[in-house]
Coordinates of C-alpha atoms in Angstrom, one line a residue:
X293 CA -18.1 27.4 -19.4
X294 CA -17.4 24.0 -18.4
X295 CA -13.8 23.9 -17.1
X296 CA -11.0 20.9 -17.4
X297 CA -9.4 19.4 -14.2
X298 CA -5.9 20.9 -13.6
X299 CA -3.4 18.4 -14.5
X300 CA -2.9 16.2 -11.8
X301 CA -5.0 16.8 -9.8
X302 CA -8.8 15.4 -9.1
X303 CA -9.9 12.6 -11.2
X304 CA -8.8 9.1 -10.6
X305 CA -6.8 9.4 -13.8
X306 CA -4.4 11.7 -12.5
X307 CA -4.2 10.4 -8.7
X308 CA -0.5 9.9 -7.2
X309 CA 0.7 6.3 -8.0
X310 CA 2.2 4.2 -5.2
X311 CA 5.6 5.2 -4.4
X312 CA 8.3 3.4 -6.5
X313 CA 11.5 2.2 -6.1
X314 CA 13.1 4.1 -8.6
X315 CA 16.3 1.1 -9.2
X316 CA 16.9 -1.2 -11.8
X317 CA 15.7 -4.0 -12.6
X318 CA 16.8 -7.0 -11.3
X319 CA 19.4 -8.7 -14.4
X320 CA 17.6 -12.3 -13.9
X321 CA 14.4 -11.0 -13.6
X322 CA 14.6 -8.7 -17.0
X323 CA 16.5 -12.1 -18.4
X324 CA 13.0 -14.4 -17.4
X325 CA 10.8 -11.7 -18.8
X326 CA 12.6 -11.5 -22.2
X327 CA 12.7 -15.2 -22.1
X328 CA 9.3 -15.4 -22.1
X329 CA 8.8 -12.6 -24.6
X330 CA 7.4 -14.7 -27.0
X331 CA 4.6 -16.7 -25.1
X332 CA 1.6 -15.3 -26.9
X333 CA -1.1 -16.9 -24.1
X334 CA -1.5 -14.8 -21.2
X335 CA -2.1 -16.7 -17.4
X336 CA -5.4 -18.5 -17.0
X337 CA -7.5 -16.1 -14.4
X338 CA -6.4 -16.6 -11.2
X339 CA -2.9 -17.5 -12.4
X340 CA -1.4 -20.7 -13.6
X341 CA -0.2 -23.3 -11.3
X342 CA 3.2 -22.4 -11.3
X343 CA 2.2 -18.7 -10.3
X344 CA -0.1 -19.9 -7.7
X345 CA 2.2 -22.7 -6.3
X346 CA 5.1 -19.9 -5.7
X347 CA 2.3 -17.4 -3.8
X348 CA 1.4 -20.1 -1.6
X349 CA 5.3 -20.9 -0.7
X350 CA 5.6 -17.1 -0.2
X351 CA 2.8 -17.1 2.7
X352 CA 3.7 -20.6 3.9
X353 CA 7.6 -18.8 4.7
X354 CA 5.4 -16.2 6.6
X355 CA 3.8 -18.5 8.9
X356 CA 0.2 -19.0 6.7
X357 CA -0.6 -22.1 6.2
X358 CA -1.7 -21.7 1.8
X359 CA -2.0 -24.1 -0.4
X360 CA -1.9 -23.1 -4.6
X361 CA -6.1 -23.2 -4.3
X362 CA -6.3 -21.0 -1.7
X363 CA -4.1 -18.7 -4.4
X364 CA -5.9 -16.0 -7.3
X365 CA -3.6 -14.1 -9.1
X366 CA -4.5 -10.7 -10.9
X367 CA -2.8 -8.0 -13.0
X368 CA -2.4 -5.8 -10.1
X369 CA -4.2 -4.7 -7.0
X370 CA -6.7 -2.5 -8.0
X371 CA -8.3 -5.6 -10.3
X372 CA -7.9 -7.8 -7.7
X373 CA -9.3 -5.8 -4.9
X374 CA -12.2 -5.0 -7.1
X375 CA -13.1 -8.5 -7.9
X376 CA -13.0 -9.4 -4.0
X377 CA -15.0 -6.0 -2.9
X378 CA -17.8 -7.6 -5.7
X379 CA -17.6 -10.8 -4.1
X380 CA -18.3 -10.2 -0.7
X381 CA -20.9 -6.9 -1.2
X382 CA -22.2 -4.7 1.2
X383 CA -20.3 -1.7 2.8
X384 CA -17.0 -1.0 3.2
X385 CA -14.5 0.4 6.4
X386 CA -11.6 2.0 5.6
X387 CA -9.2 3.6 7.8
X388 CA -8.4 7.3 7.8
X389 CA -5.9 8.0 6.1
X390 CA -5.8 5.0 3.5
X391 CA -4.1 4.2 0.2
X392 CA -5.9 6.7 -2.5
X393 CA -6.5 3.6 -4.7
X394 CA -8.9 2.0 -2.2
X395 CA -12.0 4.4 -2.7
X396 CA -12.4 4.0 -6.1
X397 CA -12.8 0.5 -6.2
X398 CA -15.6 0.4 -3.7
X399 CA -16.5 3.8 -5.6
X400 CA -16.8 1.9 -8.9
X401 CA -18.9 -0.9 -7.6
X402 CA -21.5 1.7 -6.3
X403 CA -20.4 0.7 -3.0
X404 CA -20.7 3.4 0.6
X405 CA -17.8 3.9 2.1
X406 CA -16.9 5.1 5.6
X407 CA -13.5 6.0 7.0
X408 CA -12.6 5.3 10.5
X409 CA -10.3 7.2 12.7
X410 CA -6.7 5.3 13.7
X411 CA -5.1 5.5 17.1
X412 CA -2.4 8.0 17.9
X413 CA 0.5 5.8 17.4
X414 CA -0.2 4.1 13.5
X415 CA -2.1 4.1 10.8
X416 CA -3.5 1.7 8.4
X417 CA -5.3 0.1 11.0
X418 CA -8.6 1.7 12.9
X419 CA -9.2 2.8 16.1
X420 CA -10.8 -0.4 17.9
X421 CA -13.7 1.2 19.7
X422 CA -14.1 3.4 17.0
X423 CA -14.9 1.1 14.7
X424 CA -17.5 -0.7 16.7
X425 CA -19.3 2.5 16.4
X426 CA -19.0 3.6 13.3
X427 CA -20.3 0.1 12.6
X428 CA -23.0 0.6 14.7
X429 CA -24.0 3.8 13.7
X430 CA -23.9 2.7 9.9
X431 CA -26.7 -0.5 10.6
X432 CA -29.0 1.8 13.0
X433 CA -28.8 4.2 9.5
X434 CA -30.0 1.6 7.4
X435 CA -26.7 0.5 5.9
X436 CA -25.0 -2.9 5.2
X437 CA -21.1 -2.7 6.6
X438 CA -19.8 -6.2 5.6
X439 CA -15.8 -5.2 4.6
X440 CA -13.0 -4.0 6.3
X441 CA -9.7 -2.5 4.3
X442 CA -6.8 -2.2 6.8
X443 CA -2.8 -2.4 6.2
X444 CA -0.6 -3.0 9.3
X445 CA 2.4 -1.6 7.0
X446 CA 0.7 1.1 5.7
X447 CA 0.4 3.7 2.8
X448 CA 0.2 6.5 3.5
X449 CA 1.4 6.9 6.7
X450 CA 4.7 4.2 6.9
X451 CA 3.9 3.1 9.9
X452 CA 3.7 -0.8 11.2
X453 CA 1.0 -0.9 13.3
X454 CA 1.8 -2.7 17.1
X455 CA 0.6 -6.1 17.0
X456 CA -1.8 -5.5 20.1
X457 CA -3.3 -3.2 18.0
X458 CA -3.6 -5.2 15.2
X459 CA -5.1 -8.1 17.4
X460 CA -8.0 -5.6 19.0
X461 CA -8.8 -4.3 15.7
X462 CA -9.6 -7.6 14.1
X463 CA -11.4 -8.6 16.6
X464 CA -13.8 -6.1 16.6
X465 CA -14.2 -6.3 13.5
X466 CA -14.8 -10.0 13.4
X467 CA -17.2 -9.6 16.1
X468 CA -19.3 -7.2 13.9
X469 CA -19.3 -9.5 11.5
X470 CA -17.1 -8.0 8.7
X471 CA -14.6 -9.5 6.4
X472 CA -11.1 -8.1 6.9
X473 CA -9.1 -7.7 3.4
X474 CA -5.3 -6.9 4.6
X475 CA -3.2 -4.8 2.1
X476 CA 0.3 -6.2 3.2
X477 CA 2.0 -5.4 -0.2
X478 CA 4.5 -2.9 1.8
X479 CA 5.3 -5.9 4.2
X480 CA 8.4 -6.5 2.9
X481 CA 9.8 -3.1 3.0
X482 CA 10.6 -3.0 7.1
X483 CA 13.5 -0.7 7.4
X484 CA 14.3 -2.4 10.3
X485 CA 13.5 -5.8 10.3
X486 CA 14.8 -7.0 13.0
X487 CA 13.3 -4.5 15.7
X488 CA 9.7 -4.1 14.3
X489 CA 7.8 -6.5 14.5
X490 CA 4.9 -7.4 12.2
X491 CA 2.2 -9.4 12.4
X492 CA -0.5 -9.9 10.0
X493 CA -4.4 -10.0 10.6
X494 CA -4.5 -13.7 9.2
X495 CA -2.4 -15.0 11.6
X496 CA -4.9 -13.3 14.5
X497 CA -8.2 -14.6 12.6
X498 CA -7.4 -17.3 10.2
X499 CA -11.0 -17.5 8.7
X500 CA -12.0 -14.3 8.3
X501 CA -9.0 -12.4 6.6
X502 CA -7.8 -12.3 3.0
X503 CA -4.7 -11.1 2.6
X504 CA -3.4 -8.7 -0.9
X505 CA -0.5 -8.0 -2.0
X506 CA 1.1 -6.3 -5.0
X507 CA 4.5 -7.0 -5.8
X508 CA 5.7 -3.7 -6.9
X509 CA 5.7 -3.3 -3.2
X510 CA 9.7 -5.0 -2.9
X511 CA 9.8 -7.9 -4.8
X512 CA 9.4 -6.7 -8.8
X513 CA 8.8 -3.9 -10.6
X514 CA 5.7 -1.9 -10.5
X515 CA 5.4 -2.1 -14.4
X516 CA 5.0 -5.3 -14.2
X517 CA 1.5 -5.4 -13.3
X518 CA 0.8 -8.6 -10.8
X519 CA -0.6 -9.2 -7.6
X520 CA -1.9 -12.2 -5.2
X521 CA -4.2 -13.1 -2.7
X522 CA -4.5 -15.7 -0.2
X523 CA -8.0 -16.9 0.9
X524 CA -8.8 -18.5 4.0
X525 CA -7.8 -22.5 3.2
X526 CA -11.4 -24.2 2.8
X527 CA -12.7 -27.8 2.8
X528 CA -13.0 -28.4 -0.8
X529 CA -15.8 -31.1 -0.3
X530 CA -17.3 -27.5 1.6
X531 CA -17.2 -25.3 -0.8
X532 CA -20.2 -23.8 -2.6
X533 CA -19.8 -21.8 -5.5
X534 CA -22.5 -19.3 -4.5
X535 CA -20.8 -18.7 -1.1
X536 CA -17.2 -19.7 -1.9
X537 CA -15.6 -16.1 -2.3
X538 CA -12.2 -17.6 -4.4
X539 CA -14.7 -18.6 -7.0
X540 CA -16.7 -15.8 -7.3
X541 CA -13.0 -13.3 -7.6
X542 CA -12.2 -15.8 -10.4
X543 CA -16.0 -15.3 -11.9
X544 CA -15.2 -11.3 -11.7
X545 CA -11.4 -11.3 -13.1
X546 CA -12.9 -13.7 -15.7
X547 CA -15.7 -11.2 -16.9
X548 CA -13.0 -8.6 -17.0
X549 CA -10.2 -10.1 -18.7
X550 CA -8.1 -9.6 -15.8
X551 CA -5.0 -11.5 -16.3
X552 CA -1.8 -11.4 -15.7
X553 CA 0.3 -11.5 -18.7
X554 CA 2.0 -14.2 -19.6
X555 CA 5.5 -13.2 -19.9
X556 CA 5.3 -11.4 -16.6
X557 CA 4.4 -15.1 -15.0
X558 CA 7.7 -16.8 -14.9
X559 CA 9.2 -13.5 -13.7
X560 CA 6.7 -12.8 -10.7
X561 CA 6.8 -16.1 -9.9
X562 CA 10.5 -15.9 -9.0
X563 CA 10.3 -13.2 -7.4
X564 CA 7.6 -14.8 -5.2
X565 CA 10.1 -17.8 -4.5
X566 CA 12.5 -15.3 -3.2
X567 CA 15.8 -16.5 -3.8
X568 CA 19.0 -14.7 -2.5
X569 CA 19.5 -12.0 -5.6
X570 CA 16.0 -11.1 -4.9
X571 CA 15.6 -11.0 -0.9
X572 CA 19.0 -9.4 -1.3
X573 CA 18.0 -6.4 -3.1
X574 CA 14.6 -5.9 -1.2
X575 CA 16.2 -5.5 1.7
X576 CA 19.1 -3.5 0.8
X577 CA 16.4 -1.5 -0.9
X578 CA 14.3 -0.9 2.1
X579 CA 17.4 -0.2 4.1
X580 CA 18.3 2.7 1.9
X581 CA 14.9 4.1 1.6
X582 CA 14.5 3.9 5.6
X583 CA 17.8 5.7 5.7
X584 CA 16.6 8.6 3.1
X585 CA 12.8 8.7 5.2
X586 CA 14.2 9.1 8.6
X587 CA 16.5 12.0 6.9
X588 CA 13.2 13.4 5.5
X589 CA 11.6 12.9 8.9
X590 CA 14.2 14.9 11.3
X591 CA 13.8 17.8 8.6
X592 CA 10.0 17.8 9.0
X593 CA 10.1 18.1 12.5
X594 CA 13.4 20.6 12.3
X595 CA 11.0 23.2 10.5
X596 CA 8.0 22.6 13.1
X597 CA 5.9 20.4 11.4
X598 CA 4.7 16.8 12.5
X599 CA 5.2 13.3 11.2
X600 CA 5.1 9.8 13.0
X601 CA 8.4 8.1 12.7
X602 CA 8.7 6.1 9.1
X603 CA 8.7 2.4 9.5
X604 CA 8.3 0.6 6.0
X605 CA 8.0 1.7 2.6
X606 CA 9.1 4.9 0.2
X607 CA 7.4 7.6 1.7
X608 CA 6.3 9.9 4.4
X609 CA 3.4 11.5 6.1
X610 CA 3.5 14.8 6.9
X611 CA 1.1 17.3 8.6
X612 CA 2.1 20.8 8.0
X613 CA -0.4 22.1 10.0
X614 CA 1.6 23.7 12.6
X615 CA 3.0 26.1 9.4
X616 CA -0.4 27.1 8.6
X617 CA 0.1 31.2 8.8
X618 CA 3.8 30.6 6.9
X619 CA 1.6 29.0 4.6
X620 CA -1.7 31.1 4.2
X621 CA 0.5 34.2 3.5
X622 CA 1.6 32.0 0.4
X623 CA -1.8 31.4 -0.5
X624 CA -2.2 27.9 0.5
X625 CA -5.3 27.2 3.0
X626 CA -6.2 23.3 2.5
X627 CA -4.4 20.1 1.1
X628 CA -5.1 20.7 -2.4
X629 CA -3.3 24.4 -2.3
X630 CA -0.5 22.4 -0.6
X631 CA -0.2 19.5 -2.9
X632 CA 0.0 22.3 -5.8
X633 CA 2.6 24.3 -4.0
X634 CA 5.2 21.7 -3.3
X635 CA 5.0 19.4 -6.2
X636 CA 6.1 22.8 -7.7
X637 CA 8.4 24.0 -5.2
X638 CA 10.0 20.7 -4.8
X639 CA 9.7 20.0 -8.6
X640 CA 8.3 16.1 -8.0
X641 CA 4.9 15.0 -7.4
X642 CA 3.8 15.4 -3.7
X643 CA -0.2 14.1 -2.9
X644 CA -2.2 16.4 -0.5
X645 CA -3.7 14.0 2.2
X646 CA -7.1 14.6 0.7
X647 CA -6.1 12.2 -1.9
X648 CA -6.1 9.6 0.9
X649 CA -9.3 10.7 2.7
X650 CA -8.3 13.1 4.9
X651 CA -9.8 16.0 5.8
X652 CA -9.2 18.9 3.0
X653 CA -8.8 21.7 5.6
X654 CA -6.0 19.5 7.2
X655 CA -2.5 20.5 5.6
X656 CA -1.4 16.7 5.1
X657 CA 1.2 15.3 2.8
X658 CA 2.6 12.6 1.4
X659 CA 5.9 12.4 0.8
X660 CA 8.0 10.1 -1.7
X661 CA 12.1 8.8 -0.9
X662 CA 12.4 8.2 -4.7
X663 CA 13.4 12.2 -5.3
X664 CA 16.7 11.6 -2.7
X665 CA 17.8 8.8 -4.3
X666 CA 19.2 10.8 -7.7
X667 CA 19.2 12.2 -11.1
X668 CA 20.2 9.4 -13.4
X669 CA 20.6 5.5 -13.1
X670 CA 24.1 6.0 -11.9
X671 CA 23.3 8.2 -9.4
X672 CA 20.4 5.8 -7.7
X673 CA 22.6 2.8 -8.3
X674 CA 25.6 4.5 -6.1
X675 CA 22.5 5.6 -3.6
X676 CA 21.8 1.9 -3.3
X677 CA 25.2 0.3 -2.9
X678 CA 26.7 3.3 -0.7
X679 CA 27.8 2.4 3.3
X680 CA 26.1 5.5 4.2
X681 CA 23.7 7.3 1.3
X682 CA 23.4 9.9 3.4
X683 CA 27.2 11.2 2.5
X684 CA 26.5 11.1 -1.1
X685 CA 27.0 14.6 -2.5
X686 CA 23.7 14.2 -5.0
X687 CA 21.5 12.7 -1.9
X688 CA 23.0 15.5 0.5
X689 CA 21.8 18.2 -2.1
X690 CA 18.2 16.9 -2.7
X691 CA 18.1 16.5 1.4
X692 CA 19.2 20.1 2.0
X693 CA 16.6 21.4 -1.1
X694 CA 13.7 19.6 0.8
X695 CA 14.3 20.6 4.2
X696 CA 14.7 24.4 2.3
X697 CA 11.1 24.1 1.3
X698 CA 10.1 23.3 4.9
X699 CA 11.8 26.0 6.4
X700 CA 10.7 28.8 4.7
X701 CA 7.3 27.9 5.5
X702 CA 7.7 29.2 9.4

């Protein structure tokens, strides 16, 4: 008897979404959005100039010299990083552990992929020397490796990867000859801003990086599906339309009727110009959720398990793996037992770290802030505007539940 996937579990359908922000939405941008409730015509693909000419300001604030050509906009990342994975062909590199929404793609497009070990301090970003060889090892096997998926602020892990690191990575890769798509859509979500420093693979290789981003990451609502990518700038009186990759994304988004919709535009487009209301909020976000991950953190490690030190985003990486016998005598032996036993324990969704390409045997975890922040709307909104969430009778209680869960694992 052919049986049905548990719920949740397995297919792409049911794998864990990025981790939200669970606030509001922003008043002025839920005002552009209705404003623009009755445009009927969604964006061209690629975005319309107005969408495209805000992207480009956004990278030009972070040091990237962009102009609104060098711009495509999609409804999303997954689209978009599946039009640019059919652009550029051939193999792809992704680190180990990496966002579970990156395999598919390549998966989709009938692409091999191959995960590469990270150094001991981050993830998101592979292992130099290790990826020379796994490189290596691919072409003397007959492959084709021509892609490489890294994020310095990464998913799963929340780590920001050291900038020397960054720098030795890309240059290996460059040196083998792939194209490096960086993932920065979590770039914006620093908890500390001003002591880690980032620094993105573009502004290490100018002509061999794209850089992605979603902005559900900080700057607007996941629900609103749109995302961006910044080419590197090209000589127009260059460009070939069999080798120029911005028009080949635009051929693929085309053919799929990927485009963003058009009341979303004038919205994301705000939101990519960044004024103070939304800056404002994105950090005072990231703040809280930093606040509510390094809680999550010290309880980890109180019950004996192991976690690198959250630096960005709404989440946490967890190996459990020191609790291995606590766990086994619960009946929980690999990452799948363990995602099914604490999204029930914990009564909110928690992804194994098979989901993001780890090994199964390894008892790895992902988890999300959102749970900490509260119940209801008022409860997240007094989380977000609180001196110190941490004092919050509702936080304090979901804080002492999860570090309960850990514990009685030993």
């Amino acid at each position: 008897m052919r049986q049905k996937a548990p719920e949740g579990r397995g297919p792409v359908r049911y794998g864990p979404p990025a981790p939200e922000t669970g606030l509001p939405v922003l008043p002025v941008l839920a005002g552009l959005l209705a404003a623009a409730a009755g445009r009927t015509t969604p964006e061209p693909p690629g975005g319309g100039p107005v969408l495209r000419e805000a992207a480009a300001g956004y990278w030009w604030r972070r040091g990237l010299r962009t102009h609104p050509e060098d711009v495509v906009a999609a409804p999303g990342a997954p689209a978009l990083l599946l039009a640019l994975l059919a652009a550029h062909g051939g193999d792809v590199l992704l680190p180990r552990p990496c966002p579970a929404w990156w395999t598919p793609q390549a998966r989709l497009l009938g692409r091999p992929t191959y995960h590469v070990p990270t150094p001991a301090e981050c993830g998101g970003v592979p292992d130099p020397y290790a990826l020379m060889e796994t490189v290596r090892r691919v072409r003397a096997e007959g492959g084709d490796p021509r892609v490489l998926l890294l994020s310095v602020a990464d998913d799963p892990t929340a780590t920001v990867a050291p900038p020397e690191t960054v720098r030795e990575a890309c240059e290996a890769a460059v040196a083998e000859g792939l194209h490096i798509i960086s993932d920065e859509t979590w770039r914006d979500t620093l908890h500390h801003p001003h002591d880690t420093v980032l620094l993105g693979p573009a502004e290490m290789c100018p002509d061999d990086v794209t850089v992605l981003s979603d902005l559900g990451g900080a700057l607007a609502p996941a629900a609103w599906p749109c995302a961006v990518a910044r080419f590197p700038p090209t000589d127009p009186s260059r460009a070939d339309r069999w080798t120029d990759r911005r028009a080949r994304v635009l051929d693929v988004l085309t053919a799929l009727g990927a485009v963003v919709p058009g009341p979303v535009a004038p919205a994301a487009a705000h939101a990519l110009d960044e004024p103070e209301d939304v800056t404002v909020r994105a950090r005072r976000a990231a703040a809280v959720h930093g606040r509510l991950a390094a809680a999550a953190h010290r309880a980890v490690l109180s019950a004996g398990a192991l976690a690198r030190p959250p630096q960005a985003g709404r989440h946490l990486y967890a190996d459990l793996g020191p609790l291995r016998s606590g766990l086994a005598a619960r009946g929980v032996t690999d990452s799948l037992e363990l995602e099914s036993h604490l999204t029930a324990r914990l009564g909110a969704p928690t992804a194994g770290g098979h989901r993001f390409g780890d090994e199964l045997g390894a008892l790895r975890v992902r988890f999300g802030t959102v749970v900490f922040l509260g119940a209801t709307e008022e409860e997240r909104a007094e989380t977000l505007d609180a001196r110190d969430p941490l004092e919050l009778p509702h936080v304090a209680r979901k804080l002492a539940e999860f570090g309960g869960a850990l514990e009685e694992l030993r």
